[in-house]
Short mmCIF file of C-alpha atoms in Angstrom, two decimals:
data_model
loop_
_atom_site.label_atom_id
_atom_site.label_comp_id
_atom_site.label_asym_id
_atom_site.label_seq_id
_atom_site.Cartn_x
_atom_site.Cartn_y
_atom_site.Cartn_z
CA MET A 1 157.85 -300.93 -23.23
CA ASN A 2 155.44 -298.85 -21.19
CA ASN A 3 153.82 -300.23 -18.10
CA THR A 4 150.66 -299.16 -16.40
CA PRO A 5 151.32 -296.81 -13.47
CA ALA A 6 151.79 -297.85 -9.88
CA ILE A 7 149.52 -296.38 -7.19
CA ILE A 8 151.38 -295.75 -3.93
CA LEU A 9 149.59 -294.92 -0.68
CA VAL A 10 151.90 -293.45 1.98
CA HIS A 11 150.89 -294.23 5.59
CA PRO A 12 147.22 -294.84 4.75
CA GLN A 13 145.09 -294.93 7.89
CA MET A 14 141.70 -296.36 6.91
CA GLY A 15 141.48 -299.85 5.47
CA GLU A 16 138.29 -298.72 3.73
CA ASN A 17 140.27 -296.24 1.66
CA ILE A 18 142.82 -298.86 0.63
CA GLY A 19 139.97 -301.13 -0.46
CA ALA A 20 138.25 -298.33 -2.37
CA ALA A 21 141.56 -297.52 -4.06
CA ALA A 22 141.99 -301.16 -5.13
CA ARG A 23 138.48 -301.25 -6.54
CA ALA A 24 139.02 -298.00 -8.46
CA MET A 25 142.31 -299.38 -9.84
CA MET A 26 140.67 -302.55 -11.12
CA ASN A 27 137.79 -300.51 -12.60
CA PHE A 28 140.31 -298.64 -14.68
CA GLY A 29 142.86 -301.28 -15.54
CA LEU A 30 145.62 -300.65 -12.95
CA ARG A 31 147.04 -303.51 -10.91
CA ASP A 32 150.16 -302.36 -9.08
CA LEU A 33 149.20 -301.13 -5.61
CA ARG A 34 152.00 -300.33 -3.14
CA LEU A 35 151.62 -299.31 0.48
CA VAL A 36 154.14 -297.48 2.64
CA ALA A 37 153.76 -298.40 6.34
CA PRO A 38 149.95 -298.64 6.51
CA ARG A 39 148.75 -297.67 10.00
CA ASP A 40 146.87 -300.91 10.67
CA GLY A 41 149.36 -303.26 9.02
CA TRP A 42 148.67 -305.58 6.13
CA PRO A 43 146.57 -307.52 5.19
CA ASN A 44 143.53 -305.60 6.40
CA GLN A 45 140.02 -307.08 6.45
CA ARG A 46 138.28 -303.71 6.07
CA ALA A 47 140.26 -303.13 2.90
CA VAL A 48 139.24 -306.54 1.56
CA ASP A 49 135.57 -305.88 2.37
CA MET A 50 135.61 -302.49 0.67
CA SER A 51 137.43 -303.66 -2.45
CA SER A 52 134.45 -305.61 -3.87
CA GLY A 53 136.79 -308.45 -4.79
CA ALA A 54 139.48 -306.28 -6.38
CA LEU A 55 142.11 -307.33 -3.81
CA ASP A 56 141.38 -310.97 -4.61
CA VAL A 57 142.00 -310.63 -8.32
CA MET A 58 144.86 -308.15 -8.49
CA PRO A 59 148.50 -309.13 -7.90
CA PRO A 60 149.51 -309.06 -4.21
CA VAL A 61 149.84 -305.59 -2.73
CA GLN A 62 153.48 -304.73 -1.96
CA VAL A 63 154.30 -303.15 1.40
CA TYR A 64 157.38 -301.00 2.10
CA ASP A 65 158.84 -299.06 5.01
CA THR A 66 159.62 -295.89 3.09
CA LEU A 67 158.42 -294.13 -0.04
CA ALA A 68 161.97 -294.24 -1.44
CA GLU A 69 161.85 -298.07 -1.36
CA ALA A 70 158.32 -298.18 -2.73
CA LEU A 71 159.43 -296.20 -5.78
CA THR A 72 161.74 -298.99 -6.98
CA GLY A 73 161.59 -299.26 -10.75
CA CYS A 74 159.57 -296.07 -11.22
CA THR A 75 160.91 -293.63 -13.78
CA TYR A 76 158.54 -290.71 -13.18
CA VAL A 77 156.64 -289.81 -10.04
CA TYR A 78 153.52 -287.69 -9.57
CA ALA A 79 152.56 -286.49 -6.10
CA THR A 80 148.98 -285.68 -5.25
CA SER A 81 148.75 -282.91 -2.74
CA ALA A 82 145.93 -280.56 -1.83
CA ARG A 83 148.22 -278.01 -0.26
CA ARG A 84 150.70 -275.88 -2.10
CA ARG A 85 154.10 -276.22 -0.60
CA GLU A 86 157.10 -274.02 -0.85
CA LEU A 87 158.90 -276.62 -2.94
CA ASN A 88 159.76 -275.54 -6.43
CA LYS A 89 158.01 -278.45 -8.18
CA PRO A 90 156.15 -278.27 -11.48
CA ILE A 91 152.39 -278.35 -10.89
CA CYS A 92 149.94 -280.01 -13.27
CA THR A 93 146.27 -280.91 -13.46
CA LEU A 94 145.08 -284.47 -13.13
CA LYS A 95 144.39 -284.66 -16.82
CA GLU A 96 147.81 -283.31 -17.78
CA ALA A 97 149.39 -285.90 -15.50
CA ALA A 98 147.30 -288.67 -17.01
CA ILE A 99 148.43 -287.71 -20.50
CA SER A 100 152.10 -287.16 -19.70
CA SER A 101 152.26 -290.45 -17.77
CA LEU A 102 151.64 -292.27 -21.05
CA LYS A 103 155.15 -291.42 -22.22
CA HIS A 104 156.89 -292.80 -19.15
CA GLU A 105 158.12 -296.34 -18.93
CA ARG A 106 156.94 -296.68 -15.38
CA SER A 107 155.12 -293.89 -13.65
CA ALA A 108 153.83 -293.73 -10.11
CA PHE A 109 151.05 -291.73 -8.49
CA VAL A 110 151.73 -291.09 -4.82
CA PHE A 111 149.06 -290.25 -2.23
CA GLY A 112 149.70 -289.07 1.32
CA PRO A 113 147.95 -290.02 4.56
CA GLU A 114 144.28 -289.04 4.97
CA ARG A 115 144.67 -286.12 7.35
CA THR A 116 148.02 -284.64 6.65
CA GLY A 117 148.91 -285.36 3.03
CA LEU A 118 152.49 -285.95 1.91
CA ASP A 119 155.26 -284.39 3.94
CA ASN A 120 158.02 -282.38 2.34
CA ASP A 121 160.54 -285.24 2.38
CA ASP A 122 158.17 -287.45 0.43
CA LEU A 123 157.22 -284.63 -1.94
CA ALA A 124 160.92 -284.14 -2.66
CA LEU A 125 161.01 -287.65 -4.19
CA CYS A 126 158.38 -286.73 -6.79
CA HIS A 127 158.82 -285.00 -10.13
CA GLU A 128 155.50 -283.18 -10.37
CA MET A 129 152.66 -282.20 -8.10
CA ILE A 130 149.08 -282.75 -9.19
CA THR A 131 146.36 -280.38 -8.09
CA VAL A 132 142.68 -280.97 -8.65
CA PRO A 133 140.65 -277.77 -9.00
CA THR A 134 137.77 -277.98 -6.53
CA ASN A 135 135.25 -275.73 -4.84
CA PRO A 136 137.51 -273.57 -2.64
CA ASP A 137 134.88 -273.62 0.12
CA PHE A 138 134.78 -277.42 0.28
CA SER A 139 137.98 -278.79 -1.12
CA SER A 140 138.85 -281.86 0.94
CA ILE A 141 138.66 -285.05 -1.14
CA ASN A 142 138.61 -288.50 0.43
CA LEU A 143 141.69 -290.65 -0.26
CA GLY A 144 139.75 -293.42 -2.02
CA GLN A 145 138.01 -290.84 -4.18
CA ALA A 146 141.29 -289.13 -5.08
CA VAL A 147 142.63 -292.48 -6.30
CA LEU A 148 139.43 -292.98 -8.30
CA LEU A 149 139.87 -289.65 -10.10
CA VAL A 150 143.47 -290.49 -11.00
CA THR A 151 142.65 -293.96 -12.30
CA TYR A 152 139.61 -292.66 -14.20
CA GLU A 153 141.62 -289.94 -15.95
CA TRP A 154 144.44 -292.35 -16.71
CA PHE A 155 142.13 -294.88 -18.33
CA GLN A 156 140.15 -292.32 -20.35
CA ASN A 157 143.34 -290.74 -21.71
CA ARG A 158 145.02 -294.08 -22.39
CA GLU A 159 141.93 -294.96 -24.45
CA GLU A 160 142.11 -291.63 -26.28
CA HIS A 161 145.84 -291.15 -26.75
CA GLY A 162 147.40 -294.61 -26.32
CA PHE A 163 150.86 -295.20 -24.92
CA GLN A 164 153.60 -292.99 -26.32
CA GLU A 165 157.18 -293.86 -27.17
CA PRO A 166 158.70 -294.09 -23.69
CA LEU A 167 161.21 -291.48 -22.56
CA GLU A 168 164.55 -292.68 -21.25
CA ARG A 169 164.52 -291.96 -17.57
CA ALA A 170 166.56 -293.45 -14.77
CA PRO A 171 164.56 -295.64 -12.40
CA HIS A 172 164.05 -294.17 -8.96
CA GLU A 173 166.61 -296.39 -7.18
CA LYS A 174 169.44 -295.12 -9.40
CA LEU A 175 168.55 -291.55 -8.56
CA GLU A 176 168.21 -292.41 -4.89
CA GLU A 177 171.68 -293.94 -4.87
CA MET A 178 173.05 -290.84 -6.56
CA PHE A 179 171.38 -288.41 -4.14
CA THR A 180 172.36 -290.45 -1.10
CA ARG A 181 175.98 -290.40 -2.16
CA LEU A 182 175.86 -286.74 -3.14
CA GLU A 183 174.45 -285.78 0.25
CA ALA A 184 177.07 -287.83 2.08
CA GLU A 185 179.87 -286.22 0.11
CA LEU A 186 178.44 -282.76 0.60
CA GLU A 187 178.21 -283.49 4.32
CA ALA A 188 181.84 -284.57 4.34
CA GLY A 189 182.70 -281.34 2.58
CA HIS A 190 180.88 -279.27 5.27
CA PHE A 191 178.36 -278.03 2.69
CA PHE A 192 175.43 -278.04 5.15
CA ARG A 193 176.90 -275.51 7.51
CA GLU A 194 174.28 -276.18 10.18
CA GLU A 195 172.61 -279.53 10.79
CA GLY A 196 169.25 -277.73 11.05
CA LEU A 197 169.54 -276.49 7.49
CA ARG A 198 170.39 -279.86 6.04
CA PRO A 199 166.85 -281.28 5.42
CA THR A 200 165.68 -278.22 3.52
CA MET A 201 168.88 -277.87 1.54
CA ALA A 202 168.86 -281.57 0.63
CA ARG A 203 165.26 -281.33 -0.56
CA ASN A 204 166.04 -278.27 -2.63
CA ILE A 205 168.96 -280.05 -4.30
CA ARG A 206 166.75 -283.03 -5.16
CA THR A 207 164.02 -280.79 -6.51
CA MET A 208 166.46 -278.85 -8.63
CA LEU A 209 168.21 -281.88 -10.09
CA MET A 210 165.04 -283.93 -10.56
CA ARG A 211 163.75 -281.30 -12.93
CA ALA A 212 166.59 -282.38 -15.26
CA GLU A 213 164.97 -285.85 -15.58
CA PHE A 214 168.25 -287.76 -15.95
CA SER A 215 168.46 -290.95 -17.96
CA ALA A 216 170.30 -293.91 -16.39
CA GLN A 217 173.35 -293.00 -18.47
CA GLU A 218 173.24 -289.42 -17.22
CA VAL A 219 173.06 -290.62 -13.64
CA SER A 220 176.29 -292.55 -14.28
CA THR A 221 177.81 -289.41 -15.75
CA PHE A 222 176.79 -287.42 -12.69
CA GLN A 223 178.22 -290.12 -10.41
CA GLY A 224 181.46 -289.82 -12.35
CA MET A 225 181.38 -286.05 -11.86
CA ILE A 226 181.06 -286.51 -8.11
CA SER A 227 183.99 -288.92 -8.12
CA ALA A 228 186.09 -286.50 -10.12
CA LEU A 229 185.23 -283.59 -7.85
CA ILE A 230 186.09 -285.40 -4.65
CA GLY A 231 189.06 -287.14 -6.25
CA ASN A 232 191.82 -285.28 -4.42
CA LYS A 233 190.21 -285.71 -1.03
CA THR A 234 189.31 -289.34 -1.36
CA ARG A 235 192.03 -290.82 -3.46
CA LYS A 236 193.03 -293.00 -0.57
CA ARG A 237 189.51 -294.21 0.07
CA THR A 238 188.48 -295.16 -3.47
CA MET B 1 120.47 -268.07 -17.23
CA ASN B 2 122.20 -271.41 -16.78
CA ASN B 3 121.99 -273.21 -13.50
CA THR B 4 124.30 -275.84 -12.12
CA PRO B 5 122.98 -279.37 -12.71
CA ALA B 6 120.81 -281.33 -10.30
CA ILE B 7 121.99 -284.74 -9.10
CA ILE B 8 119.10 -287.19 -8.73
CA LEU B 9 119.48 -290.55 -6.97
CA VAL B 10 116.64 -292.96 -7.71
CA HIS B 11 115.83 -295.42 -4.88
CA PRO B 12 119.29 -295.19 -3.29
CA GLN B 13 119.81 -297.97 -0.75
CA MET B 14 122.89 -297.06 1.28
CA GLY B 15 122.97 -293.84 3.27
CA GLU B 16 126.76 -293.92 2.89
CA ASN B 17 126.41 -293.48 -0.85
CA ILE B 18 124.04 -290.53 -0.46
CA GLY B 19 126.55 -288.91 1.90
CA ALA B 20 129.47 -289.56 -0.45
CA ALA B 21 127.43 -288.09 -3.30
CA ALA B 22 126.74 -284.94 -1.29
CA ARG B 23 130.42 -284.57 -0.44
CA ALA B 24 131.43 -285.01 -4.09
CA MET B 25 128.84 -282.43 -5.12
CA MET B 26 130.15 -279.85 -2.66
CA ASN B 27 133.74 -280.60 -3.73
CA PHE B 28 132.81 -279.64 -7.26
CA GLY B 29 130.35 -276.82 -6.77
CA LEU B 30 126.97 -278.57 -7.12
CA ARG B 31 124.24 -278.02 -4.53
CA ASP B 32 120.95 -279.46 -5.82
CA LEU B 33 120.60 -283.06 -4.59
CA ARG B 34 117.25 -284.81 -5.12
CA LEU B 35 116.27 -288.26 -3.92
CA VAL B 36 113.53 -290.48 -5.28
CA ALA B 37 112.11 -292.79 -2.57
CA PRO B 38 115.34 -293.57 -0.70
CA ARG B 39 115.12 -297.05 0.85
CA ASP B 40 115.80 -295.95 4.42
CA GLY B 41 113.81 -292.71 4.30
CA TRP B 42 115.15 -289.23 4.87
CA PRO B 43 116.99 -287.78 6.76
CA ASN B 44 119.56 -290.54 7.20
CA GLN B 45 122.31 -290.39 9.83
CA ARG B 46 124.70 -292.58 7.84
CA ALA B 47 124.44 -290.12 4.97
CA VAL B 48 125.18 -287.22 7.30
CA ASP B 49 128.22 -289.04 8.77
CA MET B 50 129.62 -289.85 5.33
CA SER B 51 129.09 -286.38 3.89
CA SER B 52 131.89 -284.73 5.90
CA GLY B 53 129.63 -281.77 6.60
CA ALA B 54 128.39 -281.35 3.02
CA LEU B 55 124.77 -282.07 3.97
CA ASP B 56 124.98 -279.36 6.65
CA VAL B 57 126.08 -276.64 4.26
CA MET B 58 124.16 -277.45 1.08
CA PRO B 59 120.49 -276.49 0.60
CA PRO B 60 118.05 -279.10 1.97
CA VAL B 61 117.87 -282.31 -0.06
CA GLN B 62 114.53 -282.65 -1.85
CA VAL B 63 112.72 -286.00 -1.72
CA TYR B 64 110.17 -287.21 -4.27
CA ASP B 65 108.05 -290.29 -4.90
CA THR B 66 108.84 -290.65 -8.59
CA LEU B 67 111.60 -289.63 -10.97
CA ALA B 68 109.05 -287.76 -13.10
CA GLU B 69 108.30 -285.47 -10.13
CA ALA B 70 111.97 -285.11 -9.24
CA LEU B 71 112.69 -283.81 -12.73
CA THR B 72 110.58 -280.68 -12.20
CA GLY B 73 112.25 -277.70 -13.83
CA CYS B 74 114.90 -279.77 -15.61
CA THR B 75 115.32 -279.06 -19.30
CA TYR B 76 117.77 -281.83 -20.19
CA VAL B 77 118.31 -285.17 -18.50
CA TYR B 78 121.32 -287.49 -18.54
CA ALA B 79 120.95 -291.07 -17.30
CA THR B 80 123.92 -293.00 -15.99
CA SER B 81 123.64 -296.65 -16.72
CA ALA B 82 126.23 -299.40 -16.84
CA ARG B 83 124.12 -301.69 -18.96
CA ARG B 84 123.14 -301.07 -22.54
CA ARG B 85 119.42 -301.28 -22.96
CA GLU B 86 117.36 -301.82 -26.03
CA LEU B 87 116.12 -298.22 -25.86
CA ASN B 88 117.07 -296.08 -28.79
CA LYS B 89 118.73 -293.33 -26.71
CA PRO B 90 121.82 -291.36 -27.73
CA ILE B 91 124.87 -292.55 -25.78
CA CYS B 92 127.68 -290.26 -24.70
CA THR B 93 130.79 -290.33 -22.55
CA LEU B 94 130.95 -288.61 -19.20
CA LYS B 95 133.08 -285.86 -20.62
CA GLU B 96 130.76 -285.26 -23.56
CA ALA B 97 127.84 -285.04 -21.13
CA ALA B 98 129.75 -282.61 -18.91
CA ILE B 99 130.44 -280.34 -21.88
CA SER B 100 126.97 -280.51 -23.43
CA SER B 101 125.32 -279.90 -20.04
CA LEU B 102 126.86 -276.42 -20.07
CA LYS B 103 124.45 -275.32 -22.77
CA HIS B 104 121.31 -276.38 -20.93
CA GLU B 105 119.37 -274.09 -18.68
CA ARG B 106 118.83 -276.79 -16.11
CA SER B 107 120.31 -280.22 -16.61
CA ALA B 108 119.98 -283.27 -14.39
CA PHE B 109 122.18 -286.32 -13.91
CA VAL B 110 120.15 -289.35 -12.84
CA PHE B 111 121.60 -292.40 -11.04
CA GLY B 112 119.77 -295.68 -10.42
CA PRO B 113 119.73 -297.91 -7.33
CA GLU B 114 122.99 -299.59 -6.32
CA ARG B 115 122.27 -303.12 -7.49
CA THR B 116 119.92 -302.79 -10.38
CA GLY B 117 120.53 -299.43 -12.03
CA LEU B 118 117.73 -297.45 -13.66
CA ASP B 119 114.76 -299.37 -14.99
CA ASN B 120 113.43 -298.82 -18.48
CA ASP B 121 110.59 -296.55 -17.38
CA ASP B 122 113.05 -294.20 -15.68
CA LEU B 123 115.47 -294.36 -18.60
CA ALA B 124 112.61 -293.33 -20.88
CA LEU B 125 112.44 -289.98 -19.06
CA CYS B 126 116.06 -289.16 -19.93
CA HIS B 127 117.46 -287.62 -23.09
CA GLU B 128 120.86 -289.27 -23.19
CA MET B 129 122.62 -292.22 -21.59
CA ILE B 130 126.12 -291.80 -20.21
CA THR B 131 128.55 -294.68 -20.31
CA VAL B 132 131.92 -294.69 -18.57
CA PRO B 133 134.55 -296.82 -20.30
CA THR B 134 135.99 -299.17 -17.69
CA ASN B 135 137.97 -302.38 -17.47
CA PRO B 136 135.50 -304.90 -18.94
CA ASP B 137 136.64 -307.51 -16.40
CA PHE B 138 135.85 -305.28 -13.43
CA SER B 139 133.32 -302.69 -14.46
CA SER B 140 131.03 -302.18 -11.47
CA ILE B 141 131.41 -298.67 -10.02
CA ASN B 142 130.06 -297.72 -6.62
CA LEU B 143 127.17 -295.20 -6.64
CA GLY B 144 129.05 -292.58 -4.62
CA GLN B 145 132.04 -292.92 -6.92
CA ALA B 146 129.89 -292.59 -10.05
CA VAL B 147 128.51 -289.31 -8.69
CA LEU B 148 132.08 -288.17 -7.96
CA LEU B 149 133.16 -288.79 -11.57
CA VAL B 150 130.19 -286.82 -12.92
CA THR B 151 130.73 -283.86 -10.57
CA TYR B 152 134.48 -283.89 -11.24
CA GLU B 153 134.03 -283.81 -15.03
CA TRP B 154 131.36 -281.15 -14.77
CA PHE B 155 133.56 -278.85 -12.71
CA GLN B 156 136.68 -279.34 -14.82
CA ASN B 157 134.79 -278.62 -18.03
CA ARG B 158 132.89 -275.67 -16.57
CA GLU B 159 136.29 -274.23 -15.64
CA GLU B 160 137.62 -274.89 -19.14
CA HIS B 161 134.62 -274.04 -21.32
CA GLY B 162 132.33 -271.88 -19.15
CA PHE B 163 128.57 -271.84 -19.45
CA GLN B 164 127.20 -271.56 -23.00
CA GLU B 165 124.21 -269.59 -24.24
CA PRO B 166 121.36 -271.77 -23.00
CA LEU B 167 119.22 -273.69 -25.46
CA GLU B 168 115.46 -273.23 -25.32
CA ARG B 169 114.07 -276.45 -24.02
CA ALA B 170 110.76 -277.19 -22.35
CA PRO B 171 111.06 -278.07 -18.66
CA HIS B 172 110.36 -281.68 -17.82
CA GLU B 173 106.90 -281.11 -16.34
CA LYS B 174 105.61 -279.58 -19.61
CA LEU B 175 106.79 -282.63 -21.52
CA GLU B 176 105.35 -284.93 -18.89
CA GLU B 177 101.95 -283.26 -19.19
CA MET B 178 102.13 -283.61 -22.97
CA PHE B 179 103.08 -287.30 -22.86
CA THR B 180 100.49 -288.12 -20.23
CA ARG B 181 97.77 -286.57 -22.35
CA LEU B 182 99.08 -288.13 -25.54
CA GLU B 183 99.08 -291.59 -23.98
CA ALA B 184 95.55 -291.12 -22.64
CA GLU B 185 94.28 -290.04 -26.02
CA LEU B 186 96.07 -292.88 -27.78
CA GLU B 187 94.51 -295.27 -25.28
CA ALA B 188 91.08 -293.80 -25.99
CA GLY B 189 91.76 -294.33 -29.69
CA HIS B 190 92.68 -298.01 -29.12
CA PHE B 191 96.24 -297.40 -30.28
CA PHE B 192 97.78 -299.87 -27.76
CA ARG B 193 96.00 -302.91 -29.16
CA GLU B 194 97.04 -305.07 -26.18
CA GLU B 195 97.50 -303.79 -22.64
CA GLY B 196 100.75 -305.85 -22.43
CA LEU B 197 102.30 -303.86 -25.26
CA ARG B 198 101.45 -300.48 -23.79
CA PRO B 199 104.50 -299.89 -21.56
CA THR B 200 107.00 -300.63 -24.32
CA MET B 201 105.12 -298.65 -26.93
CA ALA B 202 104.72 -295.69 -24.58
CA ARG B 203 108.47 -295.72 -23.82
CA ASN B 204 109.30 -295.88 -27.50
CA ILE B 205 107.07 -292.89 -28.22
CA ARG B 206 108.74 -290.88 -25.47
CA THR B 207 112.20 -291.82 -26.67
CA MET B 208 111.37 -290.91 -30.24
CA LEU B 209 109.79 -287.55 -29.42
CA MET B 210 112.36 -286.61 -26.77
CA ARG B 211 115.06 -286.72 -29.42
CA ALA B 212 113.30 -283.70 -30.96
CA GLU B 213 114.11 -281.65 -27.83
CA PHE B 214 110.98 -279.47 -27.95
CA SER B 215 110.98 -275.94 -26.63
CA ALA B 216 108.07 -274.90 -24.39
CA GLN B 217 106.46 -273.22 -27.42
CA GLU B 218 106.79 -276.43 -29.44
CA VAL B 219 105.15 -278.42 -26.67
CA SER B 220 102.18 -276.05 -26.91
CA THR B 221 102.13 -276.55 -30.66
CA PHE B 222 102.17 -280.32 -30.20
CA GLN B 223 99.37 -280.08 -27.64
CA GLY B 224 97.41 -278.09 -30.23
CA MET B 225 98.07 -280.83 -32.80
CA ILE B 226 96.66 -283.44 -30.42
CA SER B 227 93.57 -281.30 -29.85
CA ALA B 228 93.07 -280.84 -33.60
CA LEU B 229 93.52 -284.56 -34.27
CA ILE B 230 91.02 -285.66 -31.66
CA GLY B 231 88.69 -282.79 -32.47
CA ASN B 232 86.04 -284.73 -34.33
CA LYS B 233 85.79 -287.45 -31.72
CA THR B 234 85.84 -285.24 -28.68
CA ARG B 235 84.02 -282.16 -29.82
CA LYS B 236 81.39 -282.86 -27.27
CA ARG B 237 83.90 -283.33 -24.47
CA THR B 238 86.05 -280.26 -25.02
#
């Protein structure tokens, strides 16, 4: 069964933007708001004031320490990012994301902090990057307004296209477990020649493998492949 | 030649919403912001603060006493209104409005005051009413956010479809002149049997004739028809 998407705000700074996001979500039928380490903690009175009652009627907002934890249960993750990064991620428009999200069991839309946007480590956890074409001379969109555009497009396209047969995709935590183990084993095998190269190489591996969109079964297969590959070295340990 | 649409805020109350509207306009390439009798006058420091510099770079905001005056030069007018009124106006979605606006020489999107929305007299000046499908349990959208959705849809569809060959439509002030004269002549002919019925009947006449979408030439023809019809009575006056 498909679920409505989660909206995840990473390190949001202004309570007003969290409140505006909640209001926009309720306007367009979304109810799962997750925060990663909000600057001013949680709950936040400015957020409540700005939400026009949305925070009172929606299920409690969930708060996490990291984006990886906040993605629990999500099977497909869209990042919103104004800047193009060097990561080799597929890029889509807001509308394309809204439509493709309808075929995922549990999608998430991730928004970075107001000033800086998502950093490369957080972007590496996402499958696709959304860009919104804007006036190049005045392109900065407020966080609350960015959430509004996502929720608006989602609702309009859900009305038009309906939910699709969901694709089989592993939930985020299964992938996370796989990548964590893979990185540890690669480390043990001296794959990351220099410590300084490790973050970039790890991100590139995630990006590359996430494009394969593994099902839960395929994650198990890949875990088995890792076990087989390290078998000789670790026979004593396993 | 097509122009980009004007955004017209009727009796806006909060400077913050005017500023957010200006920012959204600049984000999506619109520059013609008109205000009708803003509650706190103009200029407004809260609007400037909220506009993130948009009000500094866009052409000066124009301020008018009435919507009729603010519509000067506009050849097609969209009203945004959450509530369905008894007026017999065509209703369209935001996206349909964004697409159809591309074939008008000079379109306008009109937004009512925060709490009450547009009144029936102002709605009567518009050709079509836009509705945004929302969650019926939580449908109230903030004014600044409503402007954002309009500007966003306009920009995305301008990118996708481009401007169309413009339709020949009379500018608002020509229609206004025609209606004002028509109402005066109908009054003189005792058409509005009771004074209490006049506002509703006058709105219904506007609504009915606006659906014809007269060109400037057709307005002249209609003016000639009025002259011919009143000819016998007013020969002495004209």
